[in-house]
Amino acid sequence: MVVIQKVLSFRAALVGAILVSAFFLSFWQIQQAFGYGGGGGGSPAPTVSPSTPGAALVVVINKGAATTGNTSVSLNVPQASADQMAVSNRADFSNAAWQPYDGEFDWTLEPGDGTKTVYVKFRDSSTGKSTTVYTGSIQLVSAGQVTPPVQVPASLDEVSEDINKDGVIDEKDLSLLIGQQSESCPLDTRMAYKTNGSRSVYYVTLSCTKRPFNNPRVFFSYFSSWNDVKITTEAELSKIPADALGFMPWGSKYDPKYGALVKTVNDPKVYLLLNGNKHWITSEQLFATLGYKWEWVEDIADSLLDKYVSAGEITVSDSHPNGTLVKYANSAKVYRLVDGKKSHVTNQAVFERLGYRLDRIVVISDSETYEDGPDIQ
């Protein structure tokens, strides 16, 4: 068993996450999962009004995921009035060429762990006029990489146990241990900031470091409005050191939906979320054997994970927990496991009505058998 070890100062919280990114099936795959034929089209590119305080037109990578373990990603680019676009992994657009506008497409990042930024600009072919450059960022992390454990001082063990019954010291716990914020921090902590000269929005952590919001969806998992962003000067913001993490995980307002796989940025433990419960998958080998994929894992805030009730550990590899969505490789039927039996989800409308995730269907081997239960319709 992995012993949870947390860190008193979030300055020491390092990136080291087990791969996290959201992986979405194509429309064709969704149809096939329920035995339908036919084709489909991509979703329109998102638009964010630049006139809204704190907003920015951004390139959304992997549907807004914070990290990825693969250089192959999907891009959503801002809706543009131009008919051409250029895309590059480099700010100078070296080796980039103008191409027809496309709101969503696949892209390959440059190799090597770290923050990867994609640059996009648009041009009207009739006038030759081009737009400003828009960007999107994501953390590229090697498969299986985990944060090195950090020892919590023994003197805090008893306090930690009293504060958080599962032994985890998170930012909420730290506020009780060392106060609401550092007295020396020049800006209020747990708030979002930007300067008048930039569209970038940062979150100031309890330990007085700043993390960037890489896309609007993550921002709105913490705040309700762009009006919640405070304006400060570049001089004041520059006094706040960059956090080692380099990105914001999903906040407590985010709904990971049924069957999500999640972890926090300060703990390598991966949980399966089912029916309001969290199940700890106890090892990487078990994770792989059960048919889960590292790119399914999403980084979330401790406050979001705390909303789920601990439902024990997943320790067996020859069956899946009740509530799991499964299918066999040679069949289009999707089942939900209920009381040790498999119940057929009869159509896509039922699937969506019940809030299931189409990108979290586990393909199981023919040797993993279950009795038939009543259809879900």
Coordinates of C-alpha atoms in Angstrom, one line a residue:
M1 CA 0.0 0.0 0.0
V2 CA 1.0 3.5 -0.8
V3 CA 1.3 5.6 2.4
I4 CA 0.0 9.2 1.8
Q5 CA 2.6 11.7 2.6
K6 CA 1.7 15.4 2.3
V7 CA 3.6 18.6 2.4
L8 CA 3.2 21.5 4.8
S9 CA 4.4 24.2 2.3
F10 CA 2.8 24.1 -1.1
R11 CA 6.0 25.7 -2.4
A12 CA 7.3 22.1 -2.3
A13 CA 4.4 20.7 -4.4
L14 CA 5.9 19.5 -7.6
V15 CA 4.4 18.7 -11.0
G16 CA 5.0 14.9 -10.9
A17 CA 1.4 13.8 -11.7
I18 CA 0.3 10.4 -13.0
L19 CA -0.9 11.2 -16.5
V20 CA -3.9 13.4 -16.6
S21 CA -6.0 14.5 -19.5
A22 CA -9.5 14.2 -20.7
F23 CA -9.9 11.7 -23.5
F24 CA -13.1 12.1 -25.6
L25 CA -14.5 9.5 -28.1
S26 CA -15.3 10.8 -31.6
F27 CA -18.9 11.0 -32.7
W28 CA -18.4 7.9 -34.8
Q29 CA -17.2 5.9 -31.8
I30 CA -20.2 7.1 -29.7
Q31 CA -22.5 5.8 -32.4
Q32 CA -20.6 2.5 -32.6
A33 CA -20.8 2.0 -28.9
F34 CA -24.6 1.7 -29.1
G35 CA -24.6 -0.1 -32.4
Y36 CA -25.6 2.8 -34.6
G37 CA -24.3 3.7 -38.1
G38 CA -23.9 6.9 -39.9
G39 CA -21.4 9.8 -39.6
G40 CA -21.1 13.0 -37.7
G41 CA -19.3 16.3 -37.5
G42 CA -17.1 18.1 -35.1
S43 CA -18.2 20.7 -32.5
P44 CA -17.8 24.4 -33.4
A45 CA -14.8 26.1 -31.9
P46 CA -15.5 27.9 -28.6
T47 CA -15.7 31.7 -28.5
V48 CA -14.8 33.8 -25.5
S49 CA -15.6 37.5 -25.7
P50 CA -12.3 39.6 -25.3
S51 CA -14.4 42.5 -24.0
T52 CA -15.3 40.6 -20.9
P53 CA -13.1 41.5 -18.0
G54 CA -10.3 38.9 -17.6
A55 CA -11.3 36.9 -20.6
A56 CA -9.0 35.8 -23.4
L57 CA -9.3 34.0 -26.7
V58 CA -7.5 30.8 -26.1
V59 CA -6.4 27.6 -27.8
V60 CA -8.0 24.7 -25.9
I61 CA -5.9 21.6 -25.8
N62 CA -7.4 18.2 -25.1
K63 CA -10.8 19.7 -24.1
G64 CA -9.2 21.8 -21.4
A65 CA -7.1 19.1 -19.7
A66 CA -4.3 20.4 -17.5
T67 CA -1.8 17.7 -18.4
T68 CA -1.2 15.0 -21.0
G69 CA 1.2 12.0 -21.3
N70 CA 1.1 12.0 -25.1
T71 CA 2.4 14.4 -27.7
S72 CA -0.6 13.7 -29.8
V73 CA -3.4 16.1 -28.7
S74 CA -6.6 17.7 -29.9
L75 CA -7.0 21.5 -30.4
N76 CA -10.0 23.7 -30.3
V77 CA -9.2 27.2 -31.6
P78 CA -11.2 30.4 -31.3
Q79 CA -13.9 31.1 -33.8
A80 CA -12.4 33.6 -36.3
S81 CA -13.8 35.8 -39.0
A82 CA -10.8 34.9 -41.2
D83 CA -10.6 32.0 -43.5
Q84 CA -7.0 31.0 -43.0
M85 CA -4.9 30.0 -39.9
A86 CA -1.4 29.2 -39.0
V87 CA -0.5 26.8 -36.1
S88 CA 2.9 26.3 -34.5
N89 CA 4.7 25.0 -31.5
R90 CA 7.0 28.0 -31.7
A91 CA 6.2 31.7 -31.1
D92 CA 8.0 32.7 -34.3
F93 CA 5.8 30.3 -36.4
S94 CA 8.9 28.8 -38.0
N95 CA 8.0 26.0 -40.4
A96 CA 4.3 27.0 -40.1
A97 CA 2.2 27.6 -43.2
W98 CA -1.2 29.2 -43.8
Q99 CA -4.0 26.7 -44.1
P100 CA -7.9 26.8 -44.2
Y101 CA -9.5 27.6 -40.9
D102 CA -10.6 24.5 -38.9
G103 CA -12.1 24.9 -35.4
E104 CA -11.0 21.4 -34.1
F105 CA -8.2 19.2 -35.3
D106 CA -5.4 16.9 -34.1
W107 CA -1.9 18.3 -33.3
T108 CA 1.5 17.0 -32.3
L109 CA 3.4 18.7 -29.5
E110 CA 7.2 18.9 -29.3
P111 CA 8.7 16.1 -27.3
G112 CA 10.1 16.4 -23.7
D113 CA 8.4 16.9 -20.4
G114 CA 7.3 20.4 -19.3
T115 CA 4.8 23.2 -20.3
K116 CA 3.9 23.0 -24.0
T117 CA 2.4 26.1 -25.7
V118 CA 0.6 26.1 -29.1
Y119 CA 0.4 29.3 -31.1
V120 CA -2.3 30.2 -33.5
K121 CA -3.0 33.2 -35.7
F122 CA -5.6 33.9 -38.4
R123 CA -5.6 35.7 -41.8
D124 CA -8.1 37.0 -44.2
S125 CA -6.9 35.7 -47.6
S126 CA -8.7 38.4 -49.5
T127 CA -6.9 41.3 -47.7
G128 CA -3.8 39.5 -46.3
K129 CA -4.6 41.0 -42.9
S130 CA -3.6 38.7 -40.0
T131 CA -4.7 38.7 -36.3
T132 CA -2.9 38.7 -33.0
V133 CA -1.5 35.4 -31.8
Y134 CA -3.6 33.2 -29.6
T135 CA -2.1 30.5 -27.3
G136 CA -2.9 27.5 -25.3
S137 CA -0.7 25.5 -22.9
I138 CA -0.6 22.0 -21.4
Q139 CA 1.8 20.1 -19.2
L140 CA 3.5 17.1 -20.9
V141 CA 4.3 14.5 -18.3
S142 CA 6.0 11.1 -18.8
A143 CA 3.9 7.9 -18.2
G144 CA 3.8 6.7 -14.6
Q145 CA 5.7 9.7 -13.3
V146 CA 4.7 10.5 -9.7
T147 CA 5.6 13.2 -7.2
P148 CA 8.4 12.2 -4.9
P149 CA 6.9 11.8 -1.4
V150 CA 7.6 14.5 1.1
Q151 CA 7.7 13.7 4.8
V152 CA 5.3 15.5 7.1
P153 CA 7.0 16.5 10.4
A154 CA 6.0 14.0 13.1
S155 CA 4.8 16.9 15.3
L156 CA 2.0 17.5 12.7
D157 CA 0.8 13.9 12.5
E158 CA -1.8 14.2 15.3
V159 CA -3.0 17.6 14.0
S160 CA -3.3 16.2 10.5
E161 CA -5.4 13.3 11.7
D162 CA -7.7 15.6 13.6
I163 CA -8.2 17.9 10.7
N164 CA -8.6 15.4 7.9
K165 CA -9.6 11.9 8.8
D166 CA -8.0 10.4 5.8
G167 CA -4.6 11.8 6.9
V168 CA -4.3 14.2 4.0
I169 CA -3.1 17.8 4.6
D170 CA -4.6 20.0 1.9
E171 CA -4.8 23.8 1.5
K172 CA -7.9 23.9 3.6
D173 CA -6.1 22.2 6.5
L174 CA -3.1 24.5 6.2
S175 CA -5.4 27.5 6.7
L176 CA -6.1 26.1 10.2
L177 CA -2.5 25.2 10.9
I178 CA -0.8 28.4 9.8
G179 CA -3.6 30.9 9.4
Q180 CA -5.6 32.1 6.4
Q181 CA -2.7 33.5 4.5
S182 CA 0.9 34.5 4.7
E183 CA 1.1 37.9 6.4
S184 CA 3.9 38.8 4.0
C185 CA 2.0 38.1 0.8
P186 CA 1.5 41.3 -1.1
L187 CA -1.8 40.0 -2.6
D188 CA -4.8 38.2 -1.1
T189 CA -4.5 34.5 -1.4
R190 CA -7.1 32.2 -3.0
M191 CA -8.0 34.9 -5.4
A192 CA -7.6 35.4 -9.2
Y193 CA -5.5 38.3 -10.6
K194 CA -4.6 39.9 -13.9
T195 CA -2.9 43.1 -15.0
N196 CA -4.3 45.7 -17.3
G197 CA -1.6 45.0 -19.8
S198 CA -2.2 41.3 -20.1
R199 CA -5.0 38.8 -20.7
S200 CA -3.3 36.1 -18.5
V201 CA -5.1 35.3 -15.3
Y202 CA -3.4 33.8 -12.2
Y203 CA -4.5 32.2 -9.0
V204 CA -2.6 33.2 -5.9
T205 CA -2.2 30.1 -3.6
L206 CA -2.3 30.0 0.2
S207 CA 1.5 29.8 0.2
C208 CA 1.7 33.0 -1.9
T209 CA 2.7 31.5 -5.2
K210 CA 0.9 32.1 -8.5
R211 CA -0.5 29.5 -10.9
P212 CA -1.9 30.4 -14.4
F213 CA -5.4 29.5 -15.5
N214 CA -4.7 27.8 -18.9
N215 CA -8.3 27.9 -20.1
P216 CA -11.6 29.5 -19.1
R217 CA -13.2 26.1 -18.1
V218 CA -10.8 25.6 -15.3
F219 CA -11.3 29.2 -14.2
F220 CA -15.0 28.7 -13.9
S221 CA -14.5 25.6 -11.8
Y222 CA -13.3 28.0 -9.1
F223 CA -15.1 31.3 -9.7
S224 CA -18.6 32.3 -11.0
S225 CA -17.7 35.3 -13.1
W226 CA -14.9 37.1 -14.8
N227 CA -15.8 40.0 -12.4
D228 CA -14.2 37.9 -9.7
V229 CA -10.8 38.6 -11.2
K230 CA -8.9 41.4 -9.4
I231 CA -6.8 43.9 -11.3
T232 CA -3.3 44.5 -10.0
T233 CA -0.1 46.1 -11.3
E234 CA 2.7 44.2 -13.0
A235 CA 5.0 45.3 -10.2
E236 CA 2.8 43.7 -7.5
L237 CA 2.1 40.5 -9.5
S238 CA 5.8 40.1 -10.2
K239 CA 6.4 39.9 -6.4
I240 CA 4.5 36.6 -6.4
P241 CA 6.8 33.7 -7.3
A242 CA 5.6 31.2 -9.9
D243 CA 4.3 28.0 -8.4
A244 CA 6.3 24.9 -9.3
L245 CA 3.1 23.1 -10.4
G246 CA 2.6 25.5 -13.3
F247 CA -1.1 25.0 -13.8
M248 CA -4.4 24.9 -12.0
P249 CA -6.2 21.6 -11.5
W250 CA -10.0 21.4 -11.8
G251 CA -11.7 23.2 -8.9
S252 CA -14.6 22.3 -6.6
K253 CA -17.3 23.6 -9.1
Y254 CA -16.2 21.1 -11.7
D255 CA -18.4 18.1 -12.4
P256 CA -16.1 15.1 -13.5
K257 CA -19.3 13.1 -14.1
Y258 CA -19.9 9.4 -13.6
G259 CA -17.0 7.0 -13.9
A260 CA -14.2 9.6 -13.9
L261 CA -10.7 8.8 -12.8
V262 CA -9.1 11.5 -10.7
K263 CA -6.1 12.5 -8.5
T264 CA -5.0 15.5 -6.7
V265 CA -1.8 17.4 -7.6
N266 CA -0.2 16.6 -4.2
D267 CA -0.9 12.9 -4.1
P268 CA -0.2 10.1 -6.6
K269 CA -3.3 8.0 -5.5
V270 CA -5.8 7.6 -8.3
Y271 CA -9.5 7.2 -7.6
L272 CA -12.5 5.9 -9.6
L273 CA -15.6 8.0 -9.0
L274 CA -18.9 6.1 -9.0
N275 CA -22.3 7.0 -7.5
G276 CA -20.8 9.8 -5.3
N277 CA -18.1 7.5 -4.0
K278 CA -14.4 7.3 -4.5
H279 CA -12.5 4.0 -4.9
W280 CA -8.7 4.0 -4.6
I281 CA -7.0 1.9 -7.3
T282 CA -4.1 0.6 -5.2
S283 CA -1.3 0.1 -7.8
E284 CA -0.3 1.0 -11.3
Q285 CA -0.3 -2.7 -12.4
L286 CA -3.9 -3.1 -11.2
F287 CA -4.8 0.1 -13.0
A288 CA -3.5 -1.2 -16.3
T289 CA -4.9 -4.8 -15.8
L290 CA -8.4 -3.4 -15.2
G291 CA -8.3 -1.7 -18.6
Y292 CA -8.1 1.9 -17.5
K293 CA -6.0 4.4 -19.4
W294 CA -3.6 7.0 -18.0
E295 CA -4.9 9.7 -20.2
W296 CA -8.3 9.3 -18.5
V297 CA -6.9 10.6 -15.2
E298 CA -7.8 14.2 -14.4
D299 CA -6.0 16.5 -11.8
I300 CA -8.5 18.0 -9.4
A301 CA -8.4 20.1 -6.2
D302 CA -8.5 18.5 -2.8
S303 CA -11.8 20.3 -2.1
L304 CA -13.4 18.5 -5.0
L305 CA -12.2 15.1 -4.0
D306 CA -13.4 15.7 -0.5
K307 CA -17.0 15.8 -1.9
Y308 CA -16.9 12.1 -2.5
V309 CA -17.3 9.4 0.1
S310 CA -14.4 6.9 0.6
A311 CA -15.7 3.5 -0.5
G312 CA -12.6 1.4 0.1
E313 CA -9.9 0.1 -2.2
I314 CA -9.9 -1.7 -5.5
T315 CA -7.6 -4.6 -5.0
V316 CA -8.9 -7.4 -7.4
S317 CA -8.0 -7.6 -11.1
D318 CA -10.5 -10.2 -12.4
S319 CA -13.7 -8.1 -11.9
H320 CA -14.8 -4.4 -11.8
P321 CA -16.7 -2.5 -9.1
N322 CA -20.4 -2.2 -9.3
G323 CA -21.3 0.9 -11.3
T324 CA -18.5 0.5 -13.8
L325 CA -19.5 0.9 -17.5
V326 CA -18.1 -2.0 -19.6
K327 CA -18.2 -3.6 -23.0
Y328 CA -16.7 -6.5 -24.8
A329 CA -14.3 -5.9 -27.6
N330 CA -16.4 -8.0 -30.1
S331 CA -19.7 -6.3 -29.2
A332 CA -21.2 -2.8 -29.5
K333 CA -23.3 -3.3 -26.4
V334 CA -22.5 -1.1 -23.3
Y335 CA -23.3 -2.5 -19.8
R336 CA -23.4 -1.1 -16.3
L337 CA -22.4 -3.5 -13.5
V338 CA -25.2 -3.7 -10.9
D339 CA -25.1 -6.0 -8.0
G340 CA -22.5 -8.2 -9.7
K341 CA -24.6 -8.5 -12.9
K342 CA -24.3 -6.6 -16.2
S343 CA -27.3 -4.5 -17.3
H344 CA -27.5 -3.3 -20.9
V345 CA -27.7 0.4 -21.4
T346 CA -30.2 0.2 -24.2
N347 CA -29.5 3.4 -26.2
Q348 CA -27.5 6.6 -26.3
A349 CA -30.4 8.8 -25.0
V350 CA -30.6 6.8 -21.8
F351 CA -26.8 6.9 -21.4
E352 CA -26.8 10.7 -21.6
R353 CA -29.9 11.1 -19.4
L354 CA -28.2 9.2 -16.6
G355 CA -25.0 11.4 -16.9
Y356 CA -22.7 8.6 -17.9
R357 CA -19.4 9.4 -19.6
L358 CA -19.0 8.0 -23.1
D359 CA -15.2 8.3 -22.8
R360 CA -15.0 6.1 -19.7
I361 CA -16.3 2.8 -21.1
V362 CA -13.9 0.0 -20.0
V363 CA -13.3 -2.8 -22.6
I364 CA -13.1 -6.1 -20.8
S365 CA -11.9 -9.5 -21.9
D366 CA -14.2 -12.4 -22.7
S367 CA -13.0 -14.2 -19.6
E368 CA -14.5 -11.6 -17.4
T369 CA -18.1 -12.8 -17.3
Y370 CA -21.2 -11.5 -15.5
E371 CA -24.8 -12.8 -15.3
D372 CA -27.3 -10.7 -17.3
G373 CA -29.3 -8.2 -15.2
P374 CA -32.4 -6.1 -16.3
D375 CA -31.9 -3.6 -19.1
I376 CA -31.4 0.0 -18.2
Q377 CA -33.9 2.0 -20.3

